[in-house]
Amino acid sequence: MAIYRRFQKGLEKPGDMVIKLYHSGDEIRGFVRKVTGRGRDYSVFPGEEMEPAAALQIARSHLHGASEILIELSEGVEWDARWGALR
């Protein structure tokens, strides 16, 4: 089972992948971005919303070294244990 960490602004490091999960109508959708450096913009993978499982897969495929996948939950979004463990 994959283990993910909650996103906390200011604690991310270059190379980390951030998945923002949010409501889009009746569905939960995801948006993936990569931290490029302190005080810099993020790189986005890809530019459209996607299902959480697809977002997690893209983040895993772009993860390198000691980087982590961080999860940012928008208001009202609850973590689904089928996606992995969230700490």
XYZ file of N, CA, C and O in Angstrom:
348
model
N 0.842 -1.179 0.000
C 0.000 0.000 0.000
C 0.885 1.239 0.000
O 1.822 1.352 0.762
N 0.562 2.166 -0.880
C 1.317 3.416 -0.974
C 1.019 4.307 0.230
O -0.091 4.314 0.742
N 2.032 5.050 0.662
C 1.881 5.979 1.779
C 2.159 7.391 1.262
O 3.176 7.632 0.611
N 1.241 8.286 1.546
C 1.342 9.674 1.121
C 1.363 10.571 2.350
O 0.899 10.196 3.411
N 1.881 11.770 2.187
C 1.952 12.728 3.290
C 1.070 13.930 2.958
O 0.977 14.350 1.803
N 0.441 14.483 3.993
C -0.390 15.674 3.800
C 0.484 16.862 3.417
O 1.552 17.069 3.978
N 0.002 17.643 2.470
C 0.680 18.850 2.038
C 0.574 19.918 3.126
O -0.497 20.152 3.667
N 1.700 20.535 3.469
C 1.733 21.666 4.386
C 2.553 22.748 3.709
O 3.760 22.561 3.469
N 1.903 23.863 3.393
C 2.563 24.952 2.679
C 3.851 25.354 3.384
O 3.891 25.503 4.590
N 4.913 25.470 2.611
C 6.208 25.874 3.136
C 7.109 24.713 3.519
O 8.297 24.906 3.713
N 6.553 23.501 3.627
C 7.368 22.338 3.990
C 7.729 21.469 2.783
O 8.488 20.511 2.918
N 7.183 21.801 1.616
C 7.514 21.040 0.414
C 8.942 21.367 -0.017
O 9.473 22.411 0.333
N 9.550 20.433 -0.749
C 10.924 20.646 -1.210
C 11.001 20.382 -2.712
O 10.143 19.693 -3.259
N 11.990 20.938 -3.389
C 12.116 20.715 -4.825
C 12.095 19.215 -5.147
O 12.736 18.417 -4.467
N 11.328 18.865 -6.154
C 11.192 17.469 -6.564
C 9.943 16.807 -6.023
O 9.503 15.791 -6.564
N 9.349 17.344 -4.951
C 8.108 16.768 -4.421
C 6.984 16.940 -5.437
O 6.941 17.923 -6.183
N 6.082 15.974 -5.455
C 4.892 16.032 -6.287
C 3.714 16.348 -5.371
O 3.558 15.708 -4.330
N 2.896 17.334 -5.754
C 1.734 17.727 -4.959
C 0.479 17.405 -5.761
O 0.359 17.810 -6.922
N -0.427 16.665 -5.134
C -1.711 16.367 -5.763
C -2.786 17.099 -4.983
O -2.957 16.868 -3.789
N -3.475 17.978 -5.664
C -4.600 18.682 -5.049
C -5.865 17.947 -5.459
O -6.148 17.795 -6.651
N -6.622 17.473 -4.475
C -7.888 16.803 -4.726
C -9.017 17.759 -4.372
O -8.993 18.398 -3.320
N -10.000 17.865 -5.261
C -11.077 18.841 -5.090
C -12.362 18.311 -5.723
O -12.338 17.356 -6.494
N -13.474 18.954 -5.385
C -14.764 18.591 -5.967
C -14.919 19.267 -7.320
O -14.622 20.440 -7.480
N -15.411 18.498 -8.282
C -15.796 19.024 -9.585
C -17.160 18.416 -9.868
O -17.253 17.250 -10.268
N -18.197 19.165 -9.575
C -19.551 18.604 -9.648
C -19.695 17.557 -8.564
O -19.378 17.803 -7.402
N -20.123 16.353 -8.955
C -20.308 15.254 -8.000
C -19.069 14.382 -7.853
O -19.095 13.388 -7.129
N -18.001 14.717 -8.555
C -16.806 13.873 -8.568
C -15.647 14.517 -7.817
O -15.587 15.728 -7.660
N -14.718 13.671 -7.397
C -13.437 14.134 -6.859
C -12.455 14.078 -8.020
O -12.338 13.054 -8.702
N -11.764 15.155 -8.247
C -10.786 15.235 -9.324
C -9.445 15.637 -8.736
O -9.359 16.171 -7.627
N -8.376 15.388 -9.500
C -7.037 15.701 -9.042
C -6.274 16.552 -10.034
O -6.527 16.507 -11.236
N -5.340 17.315 -9.512
C -4.472 18.178 -10.295
C -3.062 17.961 -9.757
O -2.841 18.076 -8.556
N -2.103 17.638 -10.606
C -0.747 17.285 -10.179
C 0.227 18.400 -10.536
O 0.206 18.911 -11.654
N 1.076 18.750 -9.571
C 2.127 19.722 -9.838
C 3.413 19.259 -9.156
O 3.374 18.543 -8.171
N 4.540 19.666 -9.723
C 5.850 19.308 -9.173
C 6.507 20.565 -8.629
O 6.539 21.607 -9.298
N 7.054 20.477 -7.425
C 7.756 21.604 -6.817
C 9.092 21.747 -7.536
O 9.882 20.804 -7.578
N 9.325 22.928 -8.107
C 10.558 23.127 -8.865
C 11.638 23.805 -8.044
O 12.809 23.687 -8.362
N 11.264 24.525 -6.996
C 12.240 25.185 -6.143
C 11.560 26.168 -5.208
O 10.436 26.567 -5.430
N 12.245 26.547 -4.174
C 11.697 27.503 -3.207
C 11.405 28.836 -3.896
O 12.265 29.379 -4.581
N 10.184 29.337 -3.722
C 9.811 30.613 -4.275
C 9.610 30.623 -5.783
O 9.448 31.665 -6.388
N 9.601 29.456 -6.401
C 9.420 29.371 -7.857
C 8.066 28.765 -8.165
O 7.411 28.181 -7.325
N 7.683 28.885 -9.437
C 6.433 28.283 -9.881
C 6.558 26.767 -9.900
O 7.647 26.205 -9.841
N 5.422 26.122 -10.015
C 5.364 24.672 -10.115
C 5.306 24.254 -11.575
O 4.841 25.004 -12.417
N 5.744 23.034 -11.863
C 5.485 22.405 -13.148
C 4.198 21.614 -12.993
O 3.965 21.017 -11.949
N 3.364 21.599 -14.017
C 2.068 20.930 -13.948
C 2.068 19.713 -14.861
O 2.546 19.777 -15.985
N 1.521 18.580 -14.382
C 1.461 17.317 -15.133
C 0.054 16.775 -15.133
O -0.410 16.345 -14.074
N -0.600 16.520 -16.182
C -0.752 17.442 -17.304
C -1.625 18.593 -16.869
O -1.968 18.672 -15.692
N -2.059 19.430 -17.780
C -2.774 20.638 -17.418
C -4.260 20.474 -17.180
O -4.939 21.446 -16.980
N -4.777 19.253 -17.192
C -6.215 19.085 -16.973
C -6.486 18.266 -15.718
O -5.611 17.566 -15.224
N -7.719 18.350 -15.241
C -8.106 17.575 -14.062
C -8.247 16.103 -14.442
O -8.471 15.771 -15.604
N -8.098 15.225 -13.454
C -8.196 13.785 -13.716
C -8.708 13.082 -12.463
O -8.788 13.683 -11.394
N -9.040 11.811 -12.612
C -9.478 11.015 -11.472
C -8.318 10.863 -10.493
O -7.156 10.863 -10.890
N -8.616 10.715 -9.179
C -7.541 10.593 -8.182
C -6.543 9.483 -8.497
O -5.334 9.694 -8.356
N -7.008 8.308 -8.911
C -6.086 7.199 -9.198
C -5.115 7.563 -10.314
O -3.926 7.240 -10.245
N -5.595 8.256 -11.342
C -4.728 8.680 -12.445
C -3.726 9.727 -11.973
O -2.553 9.694 -12.352
N -4.169 10.644 -11.119
C -3.272 11.667 -10.584
C -2.161 11.025 -9.749
O -0.991 11.410 -9.863
N -2.526 10.054 -8.929
C -1.524 9.357 -8.112
C -0.525 8.615 -8.993
O 0.680 8.621 -8.724
N -1.002 7.984 -10.063
C -0.121 7.249 -10.969
C 0.865 8.196 -11.658
O 2.059 7.911 -11.746
N 0.384 9.330 -12.127
C 1.269 10.303 -12.773
C 2.315 10.805 -11.786
O 3.498 10.908 -12.112
N 1.897 11.116 -10.564
C 2.842 11.594 -9.554
C 3.907 10.536 -9.268
O 5.094 10.858 -9.187
N 3.495 9.278 -9.121
C 4.470 8.198 -8.862
C 5.458 8.063 -10.017
O 6.648 7.847 -9.802
N 4.983 8.213 -11.249
C 5.859 8.031 -12.405
C 6.880 9.163 -12.551
O 7.893 8.992 -13.222
N 6.632 10.314 -11.927
C 7.553 11.444 -12.010
C 8.362 11.655 -10.732
O 9.103 12.621 -10.613
N 8.226 10.752 -9.788
C 8.905 10.871 -8.501
C 10.343 10.357 -8.612
O 10.593 9.315 -9.200
N 11.276 11.106 -8.043
C 12.693 10.718 -8.098
C 13.347 10.894 -6.737
O 13.031 11.831 -6.002
N 14.279 10.022 -6.412
C 15.098 10.159 -5.209
C 14.310 10.243 -3.922
O 13.405 9.464 -3.675
N 14.647 11.235 -3.105
C 14.041 11.394 -1.786
C 12.764 12.226 -1.826
O 12.233 12.593 -0.785
N 12.276 12.524 -3.014
C 11.055 13.315 -3.138
C 9.856 12.526 -2.633
O 9.876 11.310 -2.566
N 8.794 13.266 -2.283
C 7.587 12.648 -1.753
C 6.371 13.092 -2.546
O 6.404 14.108 -3.228
N 5.288 12.322 -2.406
C 4.000 12.722 -2.948
C 3.213 13.312 -1.793
O 2.992 12.657 -0.778
N 2.815 14.571 -1.968
C 2.082 15.300 -0.947
C 0.641 15.479 -1.409
O 0.395 15.775 -2.584
N -0.291 15.321 -0.501
C -1.714 15.404 -0.830
C -2.316 16.659 -0.220
O -2.237 16.872 0.988
N -2.922 17.467 -1.064
C -3.628 18.675 -0.628
C -5.124 18.433 -0.838
O -5.567 18.247 -1.976
N -5.882 18.396 0.234
C -7.325 18.152 0.161
C -8.071 19.481 0.234
O -7.910 20.232 1.198
N -8.880 19.770 -0.780
C -9.714 20.968 -0.744
C -10.839 20.768 0.252
O -11.135 19.642 0.662
N -11.475 21.863 0.611
C -12.561 21.822 1.590
C -13.626 20.810 1.180
O -14.075 20.791 0.037
N -13.980 19.944 2.120
C -15.033 18.958 1.897
C -14.581 17.659 1.253
O -15.376 16.733 1.122
N -13.327 17.561 0.857
C -12.824 16.331 0.241
C -12.255 15.436 1.334
O -11.449 15.880 2.148
N -12.704 14.193 1.358
C -12.194 13.220 2.317
C -11.317 12.204 1.603
O -11.603 11.804 0.480
N -10.244 11.790 2.255
C -9.315 10.798 1.717
C -10.005 9.444 1.657
O -10.698 9.039 2.587
N -9.807 8.720 0.570
C -10.352 7.379 0.374
C -9.219 6.380 0.602
O -8.203 6.415 -0.109
N -9.352 5.486 1.558
C -8.294 4.519 1.906
C -7.918 3.624 0.729
O -6.825 3.056 0.717
N -8.767 3.500 -0.275
C -8.420 2.705 -1.466
C -7.260 3.326 -2.240
O -6.590 2.647 -3.009
N -6.998 4.627 -2.023
C -5.910 5.309 -2.720
C -4.571 5.072 -2.025
O -3.524 5.347 -2.597
N -4.578 4.596 -0.783
C -3.354 4.383 -0.018
C -3.515 4.968 1.368
O -4.603 5.321 1.788
N -2.398 5.087 2.086
C -2.419 5.635 3.443
C -1.979 7.090 3.403
O -1.036 7.453 2.701
N -2.680 7.938 4.151
C -2.361 9.356 4.224
C -1.918 9.703 5.629
O -2.630 9.442 6.593
N -0.719 10.255 5.747
C -0.177 10.605 7.071
C 0.061 12.079 7.175
O 0.251 12.774 6.274
